[in-house]
Short mmCIF file of C-alpha atoms in Angstrom, two decimals:
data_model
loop_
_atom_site.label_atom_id
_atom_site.label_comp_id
_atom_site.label_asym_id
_atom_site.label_seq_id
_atom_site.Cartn_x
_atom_site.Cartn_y
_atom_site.Cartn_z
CA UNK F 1 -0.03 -4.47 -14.66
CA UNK F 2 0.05 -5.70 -11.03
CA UNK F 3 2.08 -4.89 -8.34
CA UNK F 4 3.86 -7.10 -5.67
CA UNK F 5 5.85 -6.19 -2.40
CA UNK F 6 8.54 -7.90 -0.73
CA UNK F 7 8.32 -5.77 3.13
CA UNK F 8 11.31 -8.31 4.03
CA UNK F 9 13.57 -6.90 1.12
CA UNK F 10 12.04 -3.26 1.86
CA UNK F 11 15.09 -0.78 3.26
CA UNK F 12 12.46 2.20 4.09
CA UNK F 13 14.49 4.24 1.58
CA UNK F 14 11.28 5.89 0.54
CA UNK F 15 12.15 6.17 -3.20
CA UNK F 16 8.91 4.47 -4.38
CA UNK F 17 6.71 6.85 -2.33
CA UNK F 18 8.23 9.63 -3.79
CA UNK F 19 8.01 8.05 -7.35
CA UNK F 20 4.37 7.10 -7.11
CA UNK F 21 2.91 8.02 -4.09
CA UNK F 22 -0.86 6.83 -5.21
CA UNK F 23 0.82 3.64 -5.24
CA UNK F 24 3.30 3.30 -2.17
CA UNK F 25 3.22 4.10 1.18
CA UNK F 26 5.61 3.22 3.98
CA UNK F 27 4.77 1.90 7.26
CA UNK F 28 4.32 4.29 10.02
CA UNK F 29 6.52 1.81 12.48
CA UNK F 30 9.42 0.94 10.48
CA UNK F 31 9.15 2.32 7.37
CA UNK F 32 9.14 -0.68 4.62
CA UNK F 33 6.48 -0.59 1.60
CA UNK F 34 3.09 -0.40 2.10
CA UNK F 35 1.52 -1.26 -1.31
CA UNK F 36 -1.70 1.06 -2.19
CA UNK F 37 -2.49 0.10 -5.52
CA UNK F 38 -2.36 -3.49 -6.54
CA UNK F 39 -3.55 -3.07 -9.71
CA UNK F 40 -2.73 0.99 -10.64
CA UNK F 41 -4.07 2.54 -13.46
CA UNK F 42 -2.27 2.71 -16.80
CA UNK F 43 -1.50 6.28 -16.63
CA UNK F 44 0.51 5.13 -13.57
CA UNK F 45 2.51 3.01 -15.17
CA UNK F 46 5.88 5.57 -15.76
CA UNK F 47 5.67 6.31 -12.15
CA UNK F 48 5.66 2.39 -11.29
CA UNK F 49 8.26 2.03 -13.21
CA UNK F 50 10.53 4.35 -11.72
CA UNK F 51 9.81 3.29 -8.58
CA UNK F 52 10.98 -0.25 -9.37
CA UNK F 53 14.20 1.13 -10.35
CA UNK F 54 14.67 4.12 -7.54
CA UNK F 55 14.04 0.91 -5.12
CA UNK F 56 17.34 0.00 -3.28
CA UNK F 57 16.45 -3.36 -1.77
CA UNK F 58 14.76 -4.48 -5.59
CA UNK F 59 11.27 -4.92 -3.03
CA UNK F 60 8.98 -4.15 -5.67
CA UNK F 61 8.17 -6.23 -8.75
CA UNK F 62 5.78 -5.93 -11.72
CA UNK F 63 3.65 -8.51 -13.80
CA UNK F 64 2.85 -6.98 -17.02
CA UNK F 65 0.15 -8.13 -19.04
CA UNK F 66 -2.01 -9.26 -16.15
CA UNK F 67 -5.82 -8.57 -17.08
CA UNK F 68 -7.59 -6.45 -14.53
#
């Protein structure tokens, strides 16, 4: 699985920090996603998930399958 960002689409709602906070982070200045974990480990994977869908401005995205 890998993990992209879109800061630009990013509403600092927070949701994916509270989802999966080894993941996401948000910017000390304005809030938007700060992306911790490119490439998280599998057992992350429910937590990614639900951040992708707790995430207001849709400014996370995942590539399944990628090989690590």
């Amino acid at each position: 699985m890998l993990v992209h960002v879109d800061p630009d689409r990013c509403c600092g709602a927070g949701q994916c920090v509270l989802a999966a906070p080894d993941v996401f982070d948000q910017d000390e200045r304005d809030g938007t996603v700060v992306l911790l974990a490119a490439r998280p480990p599998a057992d992350l994977a429910r937590e990614v998930a639900d951040a992708v869908a707790a995430c207001p401005g849709g400014a996370i995205r995942l590539e399944e399958g990628v090989p690590r």
